[in-house]
Amino acid sequence: MRDLNGCAHSTISSDAIYKEVVVVGNGPSGLGLSYMLAGNWPYYNNLAHPDEMLTARLHSSRHTRSLIHQDLKFLSQGLEGRSNNPVSVLVDCLTHPGADAGLDTPQLLRWRPHADKAVDHIVLGKGPPGGAWQAMDGNVLTISLNSWMELPGLEFRRWEARNGSPVTSTRRVPVASVAAYYRDYVRLMRLSKYFRSGVVVTSVRPIGGLASQPGEIDSEAETATCHCHCHCHMSARWAVEGYDTVTNAPFLYVCRSVVLATGSTDLHNFLNVPGELSHPSWVFHDLADFEKALIELVKENPGYRTVDPVCIVGAGLSAADAVLSSRFHSLPIIHIFRRAEVSPERTLPENMYPEYHKVHQMMRSGGEGYPEYSAFPQHKVVDISAGDGKKVTTVSPSGLQVVHQVSLMAVLIGSRPDLSFLPPEFQDGQTLAVDPERTLDCRSNPISVDPWSHSVSGAPVGLYAMGPLSGDNFVRFLLGGALAIASDIYSERKELSPPHCI
């Protein structure tokens, strides 16, 4: 760590700790980026890819150099995949070649350590490494296959073997296994010194205001400077503040670059109807809390087949999980959702995800043929109340109002990132979104980033976004954002450093 105390030009508190990069969020996005910033670089291993044109581009480029220093735009030409970020598609093609065609073939990357190239960085997270994966129900199976959940340098099946788990072919695995894998990853990859868990970030602000865009110089800007042992001059552009959740001790980091890797699940979406927040004992917005309430409902009602239905609102995978859990307990269900046409997720083949396809079939049928399940497509909830019972009022497309007596209610209509630590003009995220006229949504309207560096469009220089914030909602695509960011940081680092120092 490098304390700025004593730097003549600093107007930052002497308690500030200097880091070249601060990563906000310690989920798989932060883990993958930390691995690269620690000096572990990807190289093409000369194997052929099913896409002959990609193989040709890889061979025609300076393929003996790491992808960190290659032309990512050139290598990404013409590639298509399940991400809108071209570098994410490129890296997915190299790490999971032919995955969308059902192939399980060796990856085209090898990773080499360059300890002397490590970037001084810190990854901040509220809980243990793994982020939201540590808070999920460990018994649920992952949507993605086990090999799609792994990070560079540690094959998931190899990790299973060293933990005494049976090693099988590519498959879905319990969330608990993935959470344990991510916890172990930091230790096994020797990244622990870069991670600080149990902290909350309260402020991320540019030093000197919002004037500093790429290519601009603000002579009046507040700066913090430091000279390392090799006389490199580093100018801090961002200040990151927060506190330790155990000791409540505050911290302040100043850095050249901040990476937003907080994911999309911090804040639950709400219906915004009367009574929604007035009954926390039976109205839930979190799947895990709802499933705990289901168990209690069954315990408290030995003859629970006569209890009022549980009400589930939503048409996504979390709502489907709630339906499956309720049916497991043989509870009657009222399922309300806005869609008129319901079709299975196109990314979920039926042979691998039969449970979700079953729920979609139930939704399409309106519940016909499924006892104790009633579907209400295109219905809206307009009121939630508790007078002489727990009641949910819905409105049909024709305007017909119906009051339902329920026992529990789960509102599972998605989530959104919490960016309240950003400057006021960016806190709602909408200003930074691809379409600033619409609410920030990690699936349909993510943060707008430069496709080749993942720097945030319209933000001061040195701010990056990756993972769900930039539209990559599956682990297998996260390394693309990490590569784009690492490549940009190393490029700038080289430009700032004397020839003998990098």
CSV table of N, CA and C in Angstrom, one decimal, residues 354-408:
chain,number,residue,atom,x,y,z
A,354,PRO,N,-35.7,-29.0,-17.9
A,354,PRO,CA,-37.1,-29.4,-18.0
A,354,PRO,C,-38.0,-28.7,-17.0
A,355,GLU,N,-37.5,-28.4,-15.9
A,355,GLU,CA,-38.3,-27.8,-14.8
A,355,GLU,C,-38.8,-26.4,-15.3
A,356,TYR,N,-38.0,-25.6,-15.9
A,356,TYR,CA,-38.4,-24.3,-16.4
A,356,TYR,C,-39.4,-24.4,-17.5
A,357,HIS,N,-39.1,-25.3,-18.4
A,357,HIS,CA,-40.1,-25.5,-19.5
A,357,HIS,C,-41.4,-26.0,-19.0
A,358,LYS,N,-41.5,-26.8,-18.0
A,358,LYS,CA,-42.7,-27.2,-17.4
A,358,LYS,C,-43.5,-26.0,-16.9
A,359,VAL,N,-42.8,-25.1,-16.2
A,359,VAL,CA,-43.5,-23.9,-15.7
A,359,VAL,C,-44.0,-23.0,-16.8
A,360,HIS,N,-43.3,-22.9,-17.9
A,360,HIS,CA,-43.8,-22.1,-19.0
A,360,HIS,C,-45.0,-22.8,-19.7
A,361,GLN,N,-45.0,-24.1,-19.7
A,361,GLN,CA,-46.1,-24.8,-20.2
A,361,GLN,C,-47.4,-24.5,-19.3
A,362,MET,N,-47.2,-24.5,-18.0
A,362,MET,CA,-48.3,-24.2,-17.1
A,362,MET,C,-48.8,-22.8,-17.4
A,363,MET,N,-47.9,-21.9,-17.6
A,363,MET,CA,-48.3,-20.5,-17.8
A,363,MET,C,-49.1,-20.3,-19.1
A,364,ARG,N,-48.6,-21.0,-20.1
A,364,ARG,CA,-49.3,-20.9,-21.4
A,364,ARG,C,-50.7,-21.6,-21.4
A,365,SER,N,-50.9,-22.6,-20.6
A,365,SER,CA,-52.2,-23.3,-20.5
A,365,SER,C,-53.2,-22.5,-19.6
A,366,GLY,N,-52.7,-21.5,-18.9
A,366,GLY,CA,-53.6,-20.8,-18.0
A,366,GLY,C,-53.8,-21.6,-16.7
A,367,GLY,N,-53.1,-22.7,-16.6
A,367,GLY,CA,-53.3,-23.5,-15.4
A,367,GLY,C,-54.2,-24.8,-15.7
A,368,GLU,N,-54.8,-24.8,-16.9
A,368,GLU,CA,-55.6,-25.9,-17.2
A,368,GLU,C,-54.8,-27.2,-17.2
A,369,GLY,N,-55.3,-28.2,-16.5
A,369,GLY,CA,-54.7,-29.5,-16.4
A,369,GLY,C,-53.7,-29.6,-15.2
A,370,TYR,N,-53.5,-28.5,-14.5
A,370,TYR,CA,-52.6,-28.4,-13.4
A,370,TYR,C,-53.3,-28.0,-12.1
A,371,PRO,N,-53.8,-29.0,-11.3
A,371,PRO,CA,-54.6,-28.7,-10.1
A,371,PRO,C,-53.8,-27.8,-9.2
A,372,GLU,N,-54.5,-26.9,-8.5
A,372,GLU,CA,-54.0,-26.0,-7.5
A,372,GLU,C,-53.1,-24.9,-8.1
A,373,TYR,N,-53.1,-24.8,-9.5
A,373,TYR,CA,-52.3,-23.7,-10.1
A,373,TYR,C,-53.2,-22.9,-11.0
A,374,SER,N,-53.2,-21.6,-10.8
A,374,SER,CA,-54.1,-20.7,-11.7
A,374,SER,C,-53.2,-19.6,-12.2
A,375,ALA,N,-53.2,-19.5,-13.6
A,375,ALA,CA,-52.4,-18.4,-14.2
A,375,ALA,C,-53.2,-17.3,-14.6
A,376,PHE,N,-52.7,-16.1,-14.4
A,376,PHE,CA,-53.4,-14.8,-14.8
A,376,PHE,C,-52.5,-14.0,-15.7
A,377,PRO,N,-52.5,-14.3,-17.0
A,377,PRO,CA,-51.6,-13.5,-17.9
A,377,PRO,C,-52.2,-12.2,-18.1
A,378,GLN,N,-51.4,-11.2,-18.4
A,378,GLN,CA,-51.8,-9.8,-18.7
A,378,GLN,C,-52.6,-9.2,-17.5
A,379,HIS,N,-52.5,-9.7,-16.4
A,379,HIS,CA,-53.1,-9.1,-15.2
A,379,HIS,C,-52.1,-8.2,-14.4
A,380,LYS,N,-52.7,-7.2,-13.8
A,380,LYS,CA,-51.9,-6.3,-13.0
A,380,LYS,C,-52.4,-6.3,-11.5
A,381,VAL,N,-51.5,-6.2,-10.6
A,381,VAL,CA,-51.8,-6.0,-9.2
A,381,VAL,C,-52.0,-4.5,-8.9
A,382,VAL,N,-53.1,-4.2,-8.3
A,382,VAL,CA,-53.4,-2.7,-8.1
A,382,VAL,C,-53.5,-2.4,-6.6
A,383,ASP,N,-53.6,-3.4,-5.7
A,383,ASP,CA,-53.6,-3.1,-4.3
A,383,ASP,C,-53.3,-4.4,-3.5
A,384,ILE,N,-52.6,-4.2,-2.4
A,384,ILE,CA,-52.3,-5.3,-1.4
A,384,ILE,C,-52.7,-4.8,0.0
A,385,SER,N,-53.6,-5.5,0.6
A,385,SER,CA,-54.1,-5.1,1.9
A,385,SER,C,-54.3,-6.2,2.9
A,386,ALA,N,-54.4,-5.9,4.1
A,386,ALA,CA,-54.7,-6.8,5.2
A,386,ALA,C,-55.7,-6.3,6.2
A,387,GLY,N,-56.9,-6.7,6.0
A,387,GLY,CA,-58.0,-6.2,6.9
A,387,GLY,C,-58.5,-7.5,7.6
A,388,ASP,N,-59.5,-8.1,7.0
A,388,ASP,CA,-60.0,-9.3,7.6
A,388,ASP,C,-59.3,-10.5,6.9
A,389,GLY,N,-58.2,-10.3,6.3
A,389,GLY,CA,-57.4,-11.3,5.7
A,389,GLY,C,-56.4,-10.7,4.7
A,390,LYS,N,-55.5,-11.5,4.2
A,390,LYS,CA,-54.5,-11.0,3.3
A,390,LYS,C,-55.0,-11.0,1.9
A,391,LYS,N,-55.1,-9.8,1.3
A,391,LYS,CA,-55.8,-9.7,0.0
A,391,LYS,C,-55.0,-9.0,-1.0
A,392,VAL,N,-55.1,-9.5,-2.2
A,392,VAL,CA,-54.4,-9.0,-3.4
A,392,VAL,C,-55.5,-8.7,-4.5
A,393,THR,N,-55.5,-7.4,-4.9
A,393,THR,CA,-56.5,-7.0,-5.9
A,393,THR,C,-55.8,-7.0,-7.3
A,394,THR,N,-56.4,-7.6,-8.3
A,394,THR,CA,-55.9,-7.6,-9.6
A,394,THR,C,-56.9,-7.0,-10.6
A,395,VAL,N,-56.4,-6.6,-11.7
A,395,VAL,CA,-57.2,-6.1,-12.8
A,395,VAL,C,-56.8,-6.8,-14.1
A,396,SER,N,-57.9,-7.3,-14.8
A,396,SER,CA,-57.7,-8.0,-16.0
A,396,SER,C,-57.5,-7.1,-17.2
A,397,PRO,N,-57.1,-7.5,-18.4
A,397,PRO,CA,-57.0,-6.7,-19.5
A,397,PRO,C,-58.3,-6.0,-19.9
A,398,SER,N,-59.5,-6.6,-19.5
A,398,SER,CA,-60.8,-6.0,-19.8
A,398,SER,C,-61.2,-5.0,-18.7
A,399,GLY,N,-60.4,-4.9,-17.7
A,399,GLY,CA,-60.7,-4.0,-16.6
A,399,GLY,C,-61.5,-4.6,-15.4
A,400,LEU,N,-61.7,-5.9,-15.4
A,400,LEU,CA,-62.3,-6.6,-14.3
A,400,LEU,C,-61.4,-6.7,-13.1
A,401,GLN,N,-61.9,-6.2,-12.0
A,401,GLN,CA,-61.2,-6.3,-10.7
A,401,GLN,C,-61.6,-7.5,-9.9
A,402,VAL,N,-60.6,-8.2,-9.4
A,402,VAL,CA,-60.8,-9.4,-8.6
A,402,VAL,C,-60.0,-9.3,-7.3
A,403,VAL,N,-60.6,-9.6,-6.2
A,403,VAL,CA,-59.8,-9.7,-4.9
A,403,VAL,C,-59.5,-11.1,-4.6
A,404,HIS,N,-58.3,-11.4,-4.4
A,404,HIS,CA,-57.8,-12.8,-4.0
A,404,HIS,C,-57.4,-12.8,-2.6
A,405,GLN,N,-57.9,-13.8,-1.9
A,405,GLN,CA,-57.4,-14.1,-0.5
A,405,GLN,C,-56.2,-15.0,-0.6
A,406,VAL,N,-55.1,-14.6,0.0
A,406,VAL,CA,-53.8,-15.3,-0.1
A,406,VAL,C,-53.2,-15.6,1.3
A,407,SER,N,-52.2,-16.4,1.3
A,407,SER,CA,-51.5,-16.7,2.5
A,407,SER,C,-50.1,-16.0,2.5
A,408,LEU,N,-49.5,-16.0,1.3
A,408,LEU,CA,-48.2,-15.4,1.1
A,408,LEU,C,-48.1,-14.8,-0.2
